Coordinates of C-alpha atoms and ligand atoms in Angstrom, one line a residue:
X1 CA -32.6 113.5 -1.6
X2 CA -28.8 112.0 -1.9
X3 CA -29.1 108.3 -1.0
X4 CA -26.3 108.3 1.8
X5 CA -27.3 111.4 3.6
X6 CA -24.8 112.4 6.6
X7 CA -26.3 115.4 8.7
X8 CA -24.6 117.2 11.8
X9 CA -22.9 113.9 12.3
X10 CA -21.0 113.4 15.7
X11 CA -18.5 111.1 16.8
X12 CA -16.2 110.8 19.9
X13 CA -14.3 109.0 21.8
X14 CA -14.4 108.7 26.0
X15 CA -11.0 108.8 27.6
X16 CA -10.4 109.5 31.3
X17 CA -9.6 112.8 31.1
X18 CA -12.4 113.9 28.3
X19 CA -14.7 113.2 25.2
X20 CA -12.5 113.2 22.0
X21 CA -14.1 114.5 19.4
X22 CA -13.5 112.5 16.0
X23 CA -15.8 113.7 13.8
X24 CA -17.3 116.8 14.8
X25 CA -20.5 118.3 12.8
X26 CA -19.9 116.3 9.5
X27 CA -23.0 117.5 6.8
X28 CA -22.0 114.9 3.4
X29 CA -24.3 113.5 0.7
X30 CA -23.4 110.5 -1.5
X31 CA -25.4 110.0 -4.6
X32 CA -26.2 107.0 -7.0
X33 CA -23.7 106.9 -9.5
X34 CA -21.4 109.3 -7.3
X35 CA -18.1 108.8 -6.5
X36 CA -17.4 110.8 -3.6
X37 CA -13.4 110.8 -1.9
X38 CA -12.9 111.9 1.7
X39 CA -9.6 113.2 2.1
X40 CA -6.8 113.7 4.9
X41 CA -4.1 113.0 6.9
X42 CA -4.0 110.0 9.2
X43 CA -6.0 110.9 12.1
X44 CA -8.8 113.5 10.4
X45 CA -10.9 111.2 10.9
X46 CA -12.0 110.1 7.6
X47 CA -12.2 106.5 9.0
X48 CA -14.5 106.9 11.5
X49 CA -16.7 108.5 9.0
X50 CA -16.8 105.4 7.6
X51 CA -17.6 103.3 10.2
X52 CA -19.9 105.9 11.4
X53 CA -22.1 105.6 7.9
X54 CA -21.6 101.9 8.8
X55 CA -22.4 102.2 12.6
X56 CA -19.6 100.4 13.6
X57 CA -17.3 102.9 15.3
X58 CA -15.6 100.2 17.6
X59 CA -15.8 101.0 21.5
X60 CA -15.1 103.1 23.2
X61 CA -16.4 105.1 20.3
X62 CA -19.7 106.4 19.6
X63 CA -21.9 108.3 17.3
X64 CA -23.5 110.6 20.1
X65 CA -25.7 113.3 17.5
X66 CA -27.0 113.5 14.0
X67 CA -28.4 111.7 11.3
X68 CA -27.3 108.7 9.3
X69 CA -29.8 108.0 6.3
X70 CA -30.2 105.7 3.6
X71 CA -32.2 106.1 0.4
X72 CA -34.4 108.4 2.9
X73 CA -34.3 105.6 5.8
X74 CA -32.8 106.4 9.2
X75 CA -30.2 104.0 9.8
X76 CA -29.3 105.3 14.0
X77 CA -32.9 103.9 14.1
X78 CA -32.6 100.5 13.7
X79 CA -32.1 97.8 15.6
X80 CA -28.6 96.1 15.7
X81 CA -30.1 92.8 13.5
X82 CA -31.6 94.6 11.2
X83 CA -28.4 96.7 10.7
X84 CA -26.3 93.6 10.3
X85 CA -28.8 92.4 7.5
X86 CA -28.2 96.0 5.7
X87 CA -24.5 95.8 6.0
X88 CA -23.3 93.7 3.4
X89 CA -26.9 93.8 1.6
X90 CA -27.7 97.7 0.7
X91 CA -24.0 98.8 1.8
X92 CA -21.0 96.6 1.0
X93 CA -18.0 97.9 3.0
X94 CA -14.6 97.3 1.1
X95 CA -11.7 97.6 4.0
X96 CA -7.7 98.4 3.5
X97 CA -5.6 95.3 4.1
X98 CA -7.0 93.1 1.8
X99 CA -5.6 90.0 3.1
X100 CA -6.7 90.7 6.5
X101 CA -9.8 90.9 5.2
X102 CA -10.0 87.4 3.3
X103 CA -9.7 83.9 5.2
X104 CA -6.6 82.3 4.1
X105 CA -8.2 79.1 4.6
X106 CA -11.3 79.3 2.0
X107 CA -10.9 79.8 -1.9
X108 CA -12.2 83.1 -3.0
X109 CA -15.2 81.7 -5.1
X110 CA -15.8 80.3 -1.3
X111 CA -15.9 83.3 0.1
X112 CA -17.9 84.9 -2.4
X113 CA -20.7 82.1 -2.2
X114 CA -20.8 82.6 1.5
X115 CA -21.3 86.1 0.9
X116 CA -24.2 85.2 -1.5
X117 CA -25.5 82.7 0.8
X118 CA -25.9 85.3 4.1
X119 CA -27.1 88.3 2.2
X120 CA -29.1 86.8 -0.9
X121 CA -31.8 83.9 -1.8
X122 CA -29.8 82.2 -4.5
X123 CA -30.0 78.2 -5.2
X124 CA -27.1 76.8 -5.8
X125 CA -27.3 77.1 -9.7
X126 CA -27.7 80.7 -9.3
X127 CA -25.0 81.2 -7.1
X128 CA -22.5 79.5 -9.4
X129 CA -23.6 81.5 -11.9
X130 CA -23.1 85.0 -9.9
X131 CA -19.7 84.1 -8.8
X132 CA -18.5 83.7 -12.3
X133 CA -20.2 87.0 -12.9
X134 CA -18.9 89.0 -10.7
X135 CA -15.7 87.6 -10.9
X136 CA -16.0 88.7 -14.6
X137 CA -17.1 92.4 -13.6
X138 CA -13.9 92.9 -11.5
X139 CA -11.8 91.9 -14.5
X140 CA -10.6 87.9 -12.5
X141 CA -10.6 84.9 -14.5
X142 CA -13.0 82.4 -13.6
X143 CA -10.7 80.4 -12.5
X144 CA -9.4 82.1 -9.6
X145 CA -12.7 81.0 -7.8
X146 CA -10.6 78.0 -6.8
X147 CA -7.5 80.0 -5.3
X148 CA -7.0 81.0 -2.5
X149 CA -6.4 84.0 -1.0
X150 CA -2.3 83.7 -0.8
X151 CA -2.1 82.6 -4.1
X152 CA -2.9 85.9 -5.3
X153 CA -1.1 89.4 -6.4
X154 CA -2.4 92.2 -3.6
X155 CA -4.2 93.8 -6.5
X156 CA -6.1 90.8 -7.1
X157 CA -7.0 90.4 -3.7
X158 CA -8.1 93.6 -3.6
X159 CA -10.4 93.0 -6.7
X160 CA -11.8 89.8 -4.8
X161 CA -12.3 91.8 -2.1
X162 CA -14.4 94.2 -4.7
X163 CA -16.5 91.1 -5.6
X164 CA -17.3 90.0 -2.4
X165 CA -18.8 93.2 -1.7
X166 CA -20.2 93.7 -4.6
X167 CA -22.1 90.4 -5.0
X168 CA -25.3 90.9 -3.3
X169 CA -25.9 94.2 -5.5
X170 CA -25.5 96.6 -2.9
X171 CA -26.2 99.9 -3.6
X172 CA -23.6 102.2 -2.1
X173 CA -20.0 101.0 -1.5
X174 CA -17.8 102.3 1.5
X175 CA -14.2 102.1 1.3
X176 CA -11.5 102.6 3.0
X177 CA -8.1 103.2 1.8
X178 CA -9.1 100.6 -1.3
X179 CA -5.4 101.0 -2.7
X180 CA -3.5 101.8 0.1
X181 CA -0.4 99.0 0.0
X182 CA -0.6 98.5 -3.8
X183 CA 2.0 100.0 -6.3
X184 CA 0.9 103.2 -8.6
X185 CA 0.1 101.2 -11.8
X186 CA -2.2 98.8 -9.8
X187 CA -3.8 101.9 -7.8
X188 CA -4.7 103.1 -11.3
X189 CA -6.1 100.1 -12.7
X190 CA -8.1 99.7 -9.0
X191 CA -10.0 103.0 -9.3
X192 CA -10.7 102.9 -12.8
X193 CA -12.5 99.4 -12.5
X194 CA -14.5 100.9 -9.5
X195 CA -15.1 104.1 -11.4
X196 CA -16.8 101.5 -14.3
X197 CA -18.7 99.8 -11.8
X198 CA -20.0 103.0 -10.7
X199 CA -21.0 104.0 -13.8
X200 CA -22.3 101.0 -15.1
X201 CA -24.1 99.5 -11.5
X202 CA -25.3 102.8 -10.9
X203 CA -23.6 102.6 -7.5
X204 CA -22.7 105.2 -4.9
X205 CA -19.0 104.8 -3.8
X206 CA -17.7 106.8 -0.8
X207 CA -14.2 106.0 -0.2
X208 CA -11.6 107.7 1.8
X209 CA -7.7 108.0 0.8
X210 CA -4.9 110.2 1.6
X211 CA -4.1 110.3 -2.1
X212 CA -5.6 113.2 -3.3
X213 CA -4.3 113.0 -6.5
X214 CA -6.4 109.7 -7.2
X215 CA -9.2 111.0 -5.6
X216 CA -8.8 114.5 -8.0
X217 CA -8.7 112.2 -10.9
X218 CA -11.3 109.3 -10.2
X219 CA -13.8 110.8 -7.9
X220 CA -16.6 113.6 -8.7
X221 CA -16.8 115.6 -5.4
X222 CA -14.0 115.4 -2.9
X223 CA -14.4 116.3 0.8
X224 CA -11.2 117.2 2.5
X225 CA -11.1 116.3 6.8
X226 CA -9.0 117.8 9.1
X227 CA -9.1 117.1 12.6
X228 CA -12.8 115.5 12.6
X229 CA -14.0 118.1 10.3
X230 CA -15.2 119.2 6.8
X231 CA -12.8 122.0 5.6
X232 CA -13.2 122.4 2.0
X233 CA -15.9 120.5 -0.6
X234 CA -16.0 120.6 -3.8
X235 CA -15.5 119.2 -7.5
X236 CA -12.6 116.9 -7.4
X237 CA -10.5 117.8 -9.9
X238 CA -11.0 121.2 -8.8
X239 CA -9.5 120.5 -5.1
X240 CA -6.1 119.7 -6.6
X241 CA -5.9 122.3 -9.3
X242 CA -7.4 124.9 -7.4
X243 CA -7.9 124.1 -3.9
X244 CA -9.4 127.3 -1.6
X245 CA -8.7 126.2 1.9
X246 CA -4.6 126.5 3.1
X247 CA -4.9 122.8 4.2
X248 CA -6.3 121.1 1.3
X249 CA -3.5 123.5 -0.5
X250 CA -0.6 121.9 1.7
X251 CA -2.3 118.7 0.6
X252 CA -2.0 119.2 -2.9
X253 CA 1.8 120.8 -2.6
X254 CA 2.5 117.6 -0.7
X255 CA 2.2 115.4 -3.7
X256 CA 5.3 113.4 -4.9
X257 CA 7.2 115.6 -7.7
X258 CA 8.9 114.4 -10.3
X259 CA 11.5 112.8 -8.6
X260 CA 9.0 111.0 -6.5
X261 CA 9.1 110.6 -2.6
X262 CA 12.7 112.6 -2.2
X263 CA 11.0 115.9 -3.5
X264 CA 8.3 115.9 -1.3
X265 CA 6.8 118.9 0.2
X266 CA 5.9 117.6 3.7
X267 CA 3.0 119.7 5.3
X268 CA 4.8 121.2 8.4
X269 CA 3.5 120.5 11.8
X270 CA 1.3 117.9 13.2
X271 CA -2.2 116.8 13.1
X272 CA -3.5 117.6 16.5
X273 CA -4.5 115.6 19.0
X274 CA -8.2 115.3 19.0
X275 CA -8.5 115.4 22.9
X276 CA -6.2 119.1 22.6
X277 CA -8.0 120.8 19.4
X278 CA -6.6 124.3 19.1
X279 CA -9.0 127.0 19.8
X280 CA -10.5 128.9 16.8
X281 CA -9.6 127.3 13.7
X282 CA -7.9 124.0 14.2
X283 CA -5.1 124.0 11.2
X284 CA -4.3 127.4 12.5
X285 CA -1.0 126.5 14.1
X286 CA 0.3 125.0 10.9
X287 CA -1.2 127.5 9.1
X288 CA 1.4 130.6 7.0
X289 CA -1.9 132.8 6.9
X290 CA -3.2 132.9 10.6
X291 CA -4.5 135.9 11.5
X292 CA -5.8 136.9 15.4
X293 CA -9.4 135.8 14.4
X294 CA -8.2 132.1 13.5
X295 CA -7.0 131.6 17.1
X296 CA -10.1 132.9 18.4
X297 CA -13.0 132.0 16.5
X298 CA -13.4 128.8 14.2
X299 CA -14.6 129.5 10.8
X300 CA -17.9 128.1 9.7
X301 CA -18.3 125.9 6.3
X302 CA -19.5 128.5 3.5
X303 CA -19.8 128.5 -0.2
X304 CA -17.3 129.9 -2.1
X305 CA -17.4 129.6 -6.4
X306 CA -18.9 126.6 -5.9
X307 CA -16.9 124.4 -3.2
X308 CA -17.6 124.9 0.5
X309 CA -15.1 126.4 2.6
X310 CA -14.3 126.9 5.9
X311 CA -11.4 129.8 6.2
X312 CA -11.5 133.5 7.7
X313 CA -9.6 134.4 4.5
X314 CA -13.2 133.2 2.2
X315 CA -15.5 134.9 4.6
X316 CA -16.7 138.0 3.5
Ligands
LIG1 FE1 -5.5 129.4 8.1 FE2 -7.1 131.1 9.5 FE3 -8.0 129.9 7.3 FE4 -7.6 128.5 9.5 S1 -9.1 130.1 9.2 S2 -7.0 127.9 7.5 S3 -5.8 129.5 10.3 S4 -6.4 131.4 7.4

């Protein structure tokens, strides 16, 4: 048993005119010491996932079938108190935006005590002593327990961020877009101090990006979304190098060459809109190898040489 375990997971949204589906069906397991990277364009819905596994989907959202479970316990269960006591406890939620996220008006060792102080039994002493420490984790100087949140580099906000969560010794991490905003060298250094806390916490990180070349390199399993669902699965580095399913291989030709943003190789087309999903397979009007079958019937998730897959041209 994985110790996030997503099952048959349903989200949507109520408009006037209809329910919007936002994430439709979603199975996805998150194991201890994984590092698992949800993938896609803005609006597949790899955000709501998040707030889903979080159960905050903001109104007028809601989860409304499946299973949400945490080291075998079923978080749609529980009441909203209790959930507020696991979030930021058992699962530390690191958003995008990290200055958004901060108050400008306390010092970062602040905010981290106050994080301590809500979720943990600490004296005083000991809290002093774990801010240092997890300042020291992230790779901050102890001294930036007395700056504040402006006097810092975005990467450095984003590692205080990282701290805050990570304080009361959660044991899985949800993030969202963690190094969205932040220059390449940055991004680097970002995911390869969360991939050593991984590793060395024994935490489970599920984070979602449109960067699938980070994800390839940093995560273990990535799970590519498109229009609310799960269209490919499989070993990261093997969804950039050899990616099955024609969206997550747009994805990977859409990477900056070379040259950098000039040279790249835009995915034609547009995401749908989630209240007008095309009929059969959704991607199939952007898609060079639609046959009749992919505007009639959508294709179901199957395993294919060891990534799940769901295309016409894998089945059978
Ligand atoms: Fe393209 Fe058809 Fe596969 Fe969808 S099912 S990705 S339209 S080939």
């Amino acid at each position: 048993m994985a110790l996030l375990e997503l099952r048959d997971l349903h989200v949507s949204y109520s408009t006037p005119d209809a329910e919007v589906g936002a994430v439709v069906g979603v199975d996805l397991d998150v194991d201890t010491g994984e590092v698992v990277g949800v993938v896609g364009e803005s609006g597949s819905g790899k955000t709501t996932l998040i707030l889903a596994a979080l159960r905050l989907v903001p109104l007028p959202g809601r989860i409304v079938k499946g299973s949400i479970s945490l080291g075998g316990g079923d978080l749609r269960g529980l009441s909203p108190a209790r959930m507020r006591t696991l979030r930021g406890k058992d699962i530390a939620y690191v958003p995008q935006a990290a200055m958004n996220s901060m108050n400008p008006v306390m010092t970062v060792g602040a905010q981290i005590t106050e994080s301590l102080d809500l979720h943990t039994d600490l004296n005083g002493r000991q809290t002093t002593a774990r801010v240092a420490e997890v300042l020291e984790m992230v790779e901050l100087e102890g001294k930036i327990a007395r700056r504040y949140p402006h006097q810092l580099s975005g990467g450095m906000r984003q590692r205080a961020i990282i701290a805050m969560a990570l304080a009361p010794n959660p044991q899985l991490v949800l993030a969202d877009e963690p190094t969205s905003g932040l220059d390449v060298l940055v991004r680097v250094q970002l995911l390869r101090l969360l991939r050593r806390l991984v590793d060395e916490l024994g935490l489970a990180l599920l984070m979602v990006s449109h960067d699938l070349p980070l994800v390839a390199r940093w995560c273990d399993r990535a799970v590519v979304m498109y229009a609310g669902r799960i269209v490919e699965e499989g070993p990261a580095p093997e969804l950039l190098t050899n990616p099955l399913h024609p969206y997550a291989w747009a994805l990977a030709r859409s990477l900056p060459r070379l040259h950098g943003e000039d040279d790249l190789e835009r995915i034609p087309g547009e995401v749908p809109d989630l209240s007008r999903v095309p009929v059969g397979c959704p991607f199939n009007p952007r898609c060079i190898h639609a046959f009749d079958l992919c505007r009639e019937r959508a294709p179901q998730l199957i395993s294919v040489g060891g990534h799940n897959v769901a295309c016409h041209l894998h089945a059978g």
